[in-house]
Amino acid sequence: MKRFALIGGTGALEVAAQAVAPGDVPSTPYGEASSPLLRWRSGDIEFCFLARHGLAGVIPPHRVNYRANVWALRDAAPDGMLGINAVGGISASACPARLVFPNQIIDYTWGREHTFNDGDLRPLQHMEFTEPFSCRLHALLIDRAAALELDYEPSGTYGVTQGPRLETRAEIDRMAGDGCDIVGMTGMPEAALAGELELDYAIIAVIVNRAAGRAPSGQGIHDEIGQFMAAGMGQVGRLLAAL
Ligand code: HPA
């Protein structure tokens, strides 16, 4: 039996539809996690899902207690942890409903509690973060997505913005110049915190819209999200079932 921890945004809650009744919200040295853990089994795998924005989806990206969430999932002793993150597509190949398995990340967020290694509960340490994601999990995702013939990009750079507002066209142009392929609001500090706890962590990014200034004129970002979220999350459900 393998156990996977999942941290998903509100749109990802549908992949946890078969979960059994949740227990209490986990309490950690960093405060309460965003939600109870939702658990279910699929074949030989036990999944343990935490709703990043709470079960009601009301915690904004900059107020998520990322430290408590990652700590709580680490306590579930997983063999691996996957973030499920809805994102906007910046590069031409980043089309709505497609999955991306990012291999790099750029952090544009500010003011978030972003480390365990600050000398409070754990000693000051400068974690190496050259490769921010687990090569093993990243390869596993690609392998299964290929076998299922999902619509996916095997790599990409995920730029993480502060939110909750969406970006301006100039901000997205700048991010494209920096090398970002996708943009979202929650990949950091989650990825770094998982690294600090030495968890095997990777992200399944679900493109739910074209980023600001990238859609054909007249197409609003919220319209696209409404149109593509379900198809993208449907692909995530199939991928998880095949892990
Ligand atoms: N920008 C930032 N975060 C997002 C987007 C976006 O276009 N789509 C989904 N999350």
PDB file of C-alpha atoms in Angstrom, residues 4-7 52 79-85 100-103 105 131-142 158 187 190-191 194-195 199-205 240 243:
ATOM      1  CA  PHE A   4      -0.102   9.898  -1.511  1.00  0.00           C
ATOM      2  CA  ALA A   5      -0.790  13.264   0.071  1.00  0.00           C
ATOM      3  CA  LEU A   6      -2.624  15.744  -2.159  1.00  0.00           C
ATOM      4  CA  ILE A   7      -3.043  19.488  -1.661  1.00  0.00           C
ATOM      5  CA  ARG A  52      -5.837  24.436   0.350  1.00  0.00           C
ATOM      6  CA  ASP A  79       5.257   8.224   0.175  1.00  0.00           C
ATOM      7  CA  GLY A  80       4.833  11.321  -1.966  1.00  0.00           C
ATOM      8  CA  MET A  81       2.973  14.620  -2.080  1.00  0.00           C
ATOM      9  CA  LEU A  82       1.283  16.180  -5.093  1.00  0.00           C
ATOM     10  CA  GLY A  83       0.047  19.729  -5.397  1.00  0.00           C
ATOM     11  CA  ILE A  84      -2.927  20.194  -7.715  1.00  0.00           C
ATOM     12  CA  ASN A  85      -2.880  23.808  -8.896  1.00  0.00           C
ATOM     13  CA  VAL A 100       1.555  20.776 -17.086  1.00  0.00           C
ATOM     14  CA  PHE A 101       4.099  19.018 -14.874  1.00  0.00           C
ATOM     15  CA  PRO A 102       6.369  21.945 -14.026  1.00  0.00           C
ATOM     16  CA  ASN A 103      10.065  21.345 -13.475  1.00  0.00           C
ATOM     17  CA  ILE A 105       9.306  27.633 -10.386  1.00  0.00           C
ATOM     18  CA  GLU A 131      15.603  21.361  -8.725  1.00  0.00           C
ATOM     19  CA  PRO A 132      12.413  22.280  -6.837  1.00  0.00           C
ATOM     20  CA  PHE A 133      10.448  19.123  -7.662  1.00  0.00           C
ATOM     21  CA  SER A 134      10.992  15.424  -7.084  1.00  0.00           C
ATOM     22  CA  CYS A 135      12.474  13.864 -10.225  1.00  0.00           C
ATOM     23  CA  ARG A 136      10.933  10.526  -9.259  1.00  0.00           C
ATOM     24  CA  LEU A 137       7.381  11.874  -8.975  1.00  0.00           C
ATOM     25  CA  HIS A 138       7.758  14.122 -12.005  1.00  0.00           C
ATOM     26  CA  ALA A 139       8.829  11.127 -14.108  1.00  0.00           C
ATOM     27  CA  LEU A 140       5.961   9.042 -12.713  1.00  0.00           C
ATOM     28  CA  LEU A 141       3.409  11.706 -13.710  1.00  0.00           C
ATOM     29  CA  ILE A 142       4.782  11.880 -17.244  1.00  0.00           C
ATOM     30  CA  TYR A 158       5.506  27.998 -13.000  1.00  0.00           C
ATOM     31  CA  GLY A 187       2.806  26.923  -5.832  1.00  0.00           C
ATOM     32  CA  GLU A 190       4.228  25.172  -0.708  1.00  0.00           C
ATOM     33  CA  ALA A 191       6.940  23.620  -2.883  1.00  0.00           C
ATOM     34  CA  ALA A 194       7.697  20.412   1.162  1.00  0.00           C
ATOM     35  CA  GLY A 195      11.386  20.488   0.236  1.00  0.00           C
ATOM     36  CA  LEU A 199       8.993  15.285   1.090  1.00  0.00           C
ATOM     37  CA  ASP A 200       8.894  13.913  -2.427  1.00  0.00           C
ATOM     38  CA  TYR A 201       6.765  16.665  -3.978  1.00  0.00           C
ATOM     39  CA  ALA A 202       5.613  17.519  -7.497  1.00  0.00           C
ATOM     40  CA  ILE A 203       2.851  19.631  -9.023  1.00  0.00           C
ATOM     41  CA  ILE A 204       0.065  18.757 -11.415  1.00  0.00           C
ATOM     42  CA  ALA A 205      -0.820  22.156 -12.867  1.00  0.00           C
ATOM     43  CA  LEU A 240      -4.481   9.900  -9.960  1.00  0.00           C
ATOM     44  CA  LEU A 243      -0.732   6.189 -10.231  1.00  0.00           C
TER      45      LEU A 243
END
